[in-house]
Amino acid sequence: MTSARRKSYGVKGAPYAFLIPATILFALFFALPIGYAVWLSFRKVHVSGLGLGKGARSEVWAGLENYTDALTDSELLNGALRVLGYGCIVVPVMLGLALLFALMLDSDKVRFTPFTRLAIFLPYAIPGVVAALLWGFLYLPDVSPFYYVLERLGLPQPDLLDGGPLYFALSNIAVWGGTGFNMIVIYTSLQSIPAEVYEAAKLDGATPTQIALRIKIPMVAPSLVLTFFFSIIATLQVFNEPTTLKPLTNSVSTTWSPLMKVYRDAFGTGDIYAAAAQAVIIALATLLLSFGFLRAANRRQKQEAAR
């Protein structure tokens, strides 16, 4: 009887035992750093006198002072506005191309589908820093083959690393690298649609365009919501592209994006307390925007299902 009970408890406790390693890793490398960042965001350095000697600098409680300073920081707010403009270009273009490519690959008329799918997805496999360096040198007039061709043709040579074109230059890098991943997600969803649905639509006289607009796109709406959700998070956390292009142009400052501002304050000026508060604000903004979008999408799906 005792042996049977021990075996029963062992079987029931097995799932929890398997979760222990993942729980430890989550606590050490995710929950603990977040908690430490939140703790630092409520602290600051107090300097006594000239700040010289032992004990002249001490860490004290700051309350909401760091958050107040962050929310009134013009550099952080301007960086958020720049990221907003960047996102207005990246998200619709990237998801539009991903949906278009997925619909094209799902068509029976397209040949060499495996090769085409791999070619579109391949840029996503290239590290972001490498992709930014690649495009950065293609943007430089002195080394870019595109500028050489434009010069030979007598066409204008725009400076893509200065002013308004900089947004399109940065957006191009993100679109080039992220379209393939989103295309795979949407294409996988298209492949799960039963073939009987298409056959019934064809029997009713629907054209391929009508099938795409009225059947395929509505049925992959959850995948579109998912890719849009990921795109919003990636846009708010843009860091690699502007940081990599910064040595190539004076138009990209150290505070071009909010995360660049956090990095500069933490490792440039050494104010880790202000940087922690800014990081927490960015994380909360990302969470609120993502939660609000998902809630609106779920409400719309429920309304459509009720119809």
Coordinates of C-alpha atoms in Angstrom, one line a residue:
M1 CA 0.0 0.0 0.0
T2 CA 2.8 2.4 0.9
S3 CA 4.7 1.5 -2.3
A4 CA 1.7 2.2 -4.4
R5 CA 1.1 5.6 -2.8
R6 CA 4.7 6.5 -3.4
K7 CA 4.5 5.5 -7.1
S8 CA 1.3 7.5 -7.4
Y9 CA 2.9 10.6 -5.9
G10 CA 5.9 10.2 -8.1
V11 CA 3.8 10.1 -11.2
K12 CA 1.8 13.2 -10.2
G13 CA 4.9 15.1 -9.2
A14 CA 6.8 14.3 -12.4
P15 CA 5.5 17.3 -14.4
Y16 CA 6.5 19.7 -11.6
A17 CA 10.0 18.1 -11.5
F18 CA 10.4 18.7 -15.3
L19 CA 9.4 22.4 -14.8
I20 CA 12.0 23.0 -12.1
P21 CA 15.0 23.7 -14.6
A22 CA 12.9 26.0 -16.7
T23 CA 11.6 27.8 -13.6
I24 CA 15.1 28.3 -12.3
L25 CA 16.3 29.7 -15.6
F26 CA 13.3 32.0 -15.8
A27 CA 13.9 33.3 -12.3
L28 CA 17.6 33.9 -12.8
F29 CA 17.7 35.4 -16.3
F30 CA 14.3 37.0 -16.6
A31 CA 12.4 37.7 -13.3
L32 CA 15.4 38.6 -11.2
P33 CA 16.9 41.1 -13.7
I34 CA 13.5 42.8 -14.2
G35 CA 13.0 43.0 -10.4
Y36 CA 16.5 44.5 -10.0
A37 CA 15.8 47.0 -12.7
V38 CA 12.6 48.1 -11.0
W39 CA 14.5 48.4 -7.7
L40 CA 17.2 50.6 -9.3
S41 CA 14.5 52.8 -10.8
F42 CA 13.5 53.9 -7.4
R43 CA 17.0 54.7 -6.3
K44 CA 19.5 57.5 -6.9
V45 CA 23.0 58.6 -5.9
H46 CA 23.3 61.2 -3.1
V47 CA 26.5 63.2 -3.2
S48 CA 27.8 64.8 0.1
G49 CA 30.0 67.9 -0.2
L50 CA 32.4 67.7 -3.1
G51 CA 31.8 64.0 -3.6
L52 CA 35.3 63.1 -2.6
G53 CA 36.4 60.6 0.0
K54 CA 34.8 57.5 1.4
G55 CA 31.1 57.6 2.0
A56 CA 30.7 60.9 0.0
R57 CA 28.5 59.1 -2.5
S58 CA 25.7 56.9 -1.3
E59 CA 22.7 55.2 -2.8
V60 CA 19.4 56.5 -1.4
W61 CA 15.6 56.1 -2.1
A62 CA 14.4 58.4 -4.8
G63 CA 10.7 57.5 -5.0
L64 CA 9.2 58.5 -8.3
E65 CA 11.8 61.1 -9.1
N66 CA 13.5 59.1 -11.8
Y67 CA 10.1 58.4 -13.5
T68 CA 9.1 62.1 -13.4
D69 CA 12.4 63.0 -14.9
A70 CA 12.0 60.4 -17.6
L71 CA 8.5 61.4 -18.6
T72 CA 9.6 65.1 -18.9
D73 CA 12.8 64.3 -20.7
S74 CA 12.6 65.9 -24.2
E75 CA 15.2 63.5 -25.6
L76 CA 13.2 60.4 -24.6
L77 CA 10.0 61.9 -25.9
N78 CA 11.6 62.9 -29.2
G79 CA 13.0 59.4 -29.6
A80 CA 9.5 58.0 -29.0
L81 CA 8.2 60.2 -31.8
R82 CA 10.9 59.1 -34.2
V83 CA 10.1 55.5 -33.4
L84 CA 6.4 56.2 -34.0
G85 CA 7.2 57.6 -37.5
Y86 CA 9.5 54.7 -38.1
G87 CA 6.8 52.2 -37.1
C88 CA 4.2 53.9 -39.4
I89 CA 6.5 52.9 -42.3
V90 CA 7.8 49.5 -41.2
V91 CA 4.7 47.8 -39.9
P92 CA 2.2 48.3 -42.8
V93 CA 4.9 47.8 -45.5
M94 CA 6.3 44.6 -43.9
L95 CA 3.0 43.0 -43.2
G96 CA 1.6 44.0 -46.6
L97 CA 4.5 42.4 -48.4
A98 CA 4.4 39.3 -46.1
L99 CA 0.7 38.8 -46.9
L100 CA 1.3 39.4 -50.6
F101 CA 4.1 36.9 -50.7
A102 CA 2.2 34.3 -48.7
L103 CA -0.8 34.6 -51.0
M104 CA 1.4 34.2 -54.1
L105 CA 3.2 31.1 -52.7
D106 CA -0.2 29.6 -51.8
S107 CA -1.3 29.9 -55.5
D108 CA -1.2 26.9 -57.7
K109 CA 0.3 28.9 -60.6
V110 CA 3.6 29.7 -58.7
R111 CA 6.5 27.4 -59.6
F112 CA 9.6 26.6 -57.5
T113 CA 7.7 27.3 -54.3
P114 CA 10.3 25.8 -51.9
F115 CA 13.1 27.8 -53.4
T116 CA 11.1 31.1 -53.5
R117 CA 9.9 30.5 -49.9
L118 CA 13.5 30.0 -48.8
A119 CA 14.8 33.0 -50.7
I120 CA 12.2 35.3 -49.1
F121 CA 12.9 33.9 -45.6
L122 CA 16.7 33.9 -45.9
P123 CA 17.2 37.6 -44.9
Y124 CA 15.6 36.9 -41.6
A125 CA 18.4 34.4 -40.8
I126 CA 21.0 37.1 -41.2
P127 CA 21.9 38.8 -37.9
G128 CA 20.5 42.3 -37.5
V129 CA 23.9 43.9 -37.1
V130 CA 25.3 42.3 -40.2
A131 CA 22.2 43.3 -42.2
A132 CA 22.5 46.9 -41.0
L133 CA 26.2 47.0 -41.9
L134 CA 25.4 45.6 -45.3
W135 CA 22.8 48.2 -46.1
G136 CA 24.8 50.9 -44.4
F137 CA 27.6 50.6 -46.9
L138 CA 25.1 50.4 -49.8
Y139 CA 23.7 53.7 -48.6
L140 CA 27.2 55.4 -48.6
P141 CA 27.7 57.3 -51.9
D142 CA 31.5 56.6 -52.0
V143 CA 31.3 52.8 -51.9
S144 CA 27.7 52.0 -53.0
P145 CA 27.3 50.5 -56.5
F146 CA 23.8 52.0 -56.7
Y147 CA 25.2 55.5 -56.5
Y148 CA 27.8 54.6 -59.2
V149 CA 25.0 53.5 -61.5
L150 CA 22.9 56.6 -60.8
E151 CA 25.9 58.8 -61.5
R152 CA 26.5 57.1 -64.9
L153 CA 22.9 57.5 -65.8
G154 CA 22.9 61.1 -64.9
L155 CA 20.2 60.6 -62.3
P156 CA 20.0 62.4 -58.9
Q157 CA 21.8 60.8 -56.0
P158 CA 19.7 61.2 -52.8
D159 CA 21.5 61.1 -49.4
L160 CA 19.6 58.3 -47.7
L161 CA 21.4 58.8 -44.4
D162 CA 20.3 62.4 -43.8
G163 CA 17.0 64.0 -43.0
G164 CA 13.7 62.4 -44.0
P165 CA 15.2 59.7 -46.2
L166 CA 16.9 58.3 -43.1
Y167 CA 13.5 56.9 -41.9
F168 CA 13.1 55.0 -45.2
A169 CA 16.7 53.8 -45.0
L170 CA 16.2 52.3 -41.5
S171 CA 12.7 51.0 -42.4
N172 CA 14.1 49.2 -45.5
I173 CA 16.5 47.3 -43.3
A174 CA 13.7 46.2 -40.9
V175 CA 11.4 45.3 -43.8
W176 CA 14.1 43.4 -45.7
G177 CA 14.9 41.3 -42.6
G178 CA 11.4 40.8 -41.1
T179 CA 9.2 40.1 -44.1
G180 CA 10.3 36.5 -44.4
F181 CA 9.4 35.5 -40.9
N182 CA 5.9 37.1 -41.1
M183 CA 5.4 35.5 -44.5
I184 CA 6.2 32.0 -43.1
V185 CA 3.6 32.5 -40.3
I186 CA 0.9 33.6 -42.7
Y187 CA 1.8 31.0 -45.3
T188 CA 1.6 28.2 -42.6
S189 CA -1.8 29.5 -41.7
L190 CA -2.9 29.4 -45.3
Q191 CA -1.7 25.8 -45.7
S192 CA -4.1 24.8 -42.9
I193 CA -7.2 25.9 -44.7
P194 CA -9.1 22.8 -46.0
A195 CA -9.0 22.4 -49.8
E196 CA -12.8 21.8 -49.8
V197 CA -13.3 25.5 -49.0
Y198 CA -11.5 26.5 -52.2
E199 CA -13.3 23.9 -54.3
A200 CA -16.7 25.1 -53.0
A201 CA -15.8 28.7 -53.8
K202 CA -14.6 27.7 -57.3
L203 CA -17.9 25.9 -57.9
D204 CA -19.7 29.0 -57.0
G205 CA -17.8 30.9 -59.7
A206 CA -15.3 32.8 -57.4
T207 CA -12.2 34.1 -59.1
P208 CA -8.7 33.7 -57.5
T209 CA -8.8 37.3 -56.5
Q210 CA -12.2 36.9 -54.8
I211 CA -11.0 33.7 -53.1
A212 CA -7.9 35.6 -51.7
L213 CA -9.9 38.6 -50.5
R214 CA -13.0 36.9 -49.2
I215 CA -11.7 33.5 -48.0
K216 CA -8.0 33.4 -47.5
I217 CA -7.4 36.8 -45.8
P218 CA -10.4 36.5 -43.3
M219 CA -9.3 32.9 -42.4
V220 CA -5.7 33.9 -41.6
A221 CA -6.8 36.9 -39.6
P222 CA -5.4 35.4 -36.3
S223 CA -2.0 35.1 -38.0
L224 CA -2.2 38.7 -39.1
V225 CA -3.0 39.7 -35.5
L226 CA 0.0 37.7 -34.3
T227 CA 2.4 39.1 -36.8
F228 CA 1.1 42.7 -36.1
F229 CA 1.6 42.1 -32.4
F230 CA 5.2 40.9 -32.9
S231 CA 5.9 43.8 -35.3
I232 CA 4.7 46.4 -32.7
I233 CA 7.0 45.0 -30.1
A234 CA 10.0 44.9 -32.5
T235 CA 9.3 48.5 -33.6
L236 CA 9.2 49.8 -30.0
Q237 CA 12.5 48.1 -29.2
V238 CA 14.4 49.2 -32.3
F239 CA 18.1 49.5 -31.5
N240 CA 20.4 47.6 -33.8
E241 CA 19.7 49.4 -37.0
P242 CA 20.2 53.0 -35.8
T243 CA 23.1 52.1 -33.5
T244 CA 24.9 50.3 -36.4
L245 CA 24.3 53.2 -38.8
K246 CA 25.4 55.9 -36.3
P247 CA 29.1 55.8 -37.2
L248 CA 28.2 56.3 -40.9
T249 CA 26.1 59.5 -40.4
N250 CA 25.7 62.5 -38.1
S251 CA 21.9 62.3 -38.5
V252 CA 21.6 59.4 -36.0
S253 CA 22.2 60.7 -32.4
T254 CA 22.9 58.6 -29.3
T255 CA 19.2 59.2 -28.4
W256 CA 17.6 58.5 -31.7
S257 CA 15.4 55.8 -30.2
P258 CA 14.3 55.3 -26.6
L259 CA 16.4 52.2 -26.2
M260 CA 19.5 54.1 -27.5
K261 CA 18.7 56.7 -24.8
V262 CA 18.6 54.0 -22.1
Y263 CA 21.9 52.5 -23.4
R264 CA 23.6 55.9 -23.4
D265 CA 22.5 56.8 -19.9
A266 CA 23.4 53.4 -18.5
F267 CA 26.8 52.8 -20.1
G268 CA 27.7 56.3 -21.4
T269 CA 27.0 58.7 -18.6
G270 CA 26.8 56.0 -15.9
D271 CA 23.3 56.9 -14.6
I272 CA 21.9 53.4 -14.3
Y273 CA 19.1 54.6 -12.1
A274 CA 17.6 56.9 -14.7
A275 CA 18.2 54.3 -17.3
A276 CA 16.3 51.7 -15.3
A277 CA 13.3 54.0 -14.9
Q278 CA 13.3 54.7 -18.6
A279 CA 13.5 50.9 -19.4
V280 CA 10.6 50.2 -17.1
I281 CA 8.5 52.9 -18.8
I282 CA 9.3 51.5 -22.2
A283 CA 8.4 48.0 -21.0
L284 CA 5.1 49.2 -19.6
A285 CA 4.3 51.2 -22.8
T286 CA 5.0 48.1 -24.9
L287 CA 2.8 46.0 -22.5
L288 CA -0.1 48.4 -22.6
L289 CA -0.1 48.8 -26.4
S290 CA 0.2 45.1 -27.0
F291 CA -2.5 44.3 -24.4
G292 CA -4.8 47.0 -25.9
F293 CA -4.3 45.7 -29.4
L294 CA -4.9 42.1 -28.5
R295 CA -8.0 43.0 -26.5
A296 CA -9.4 45.1 -29.4
A297 CA -8.7 42.2 -31.8
N298 CA -10.4 39.6 -29.6
R299 CA -13.4 41.9 -29.2
R300 CA -13.7 42.2 -32.9
Q301 CA -13.4 38.5 -33.4
K302 CA -16.2 37.9 -30.9
Q303 CA -18.4 40.4 -32.6
E304 CA -17.9 38.7 -36.0
A305 CA -18.5 35.3 -34.5
A306 CA -21.7 36.5 -32.9
R307 CA -22.9 37.6 -36.4

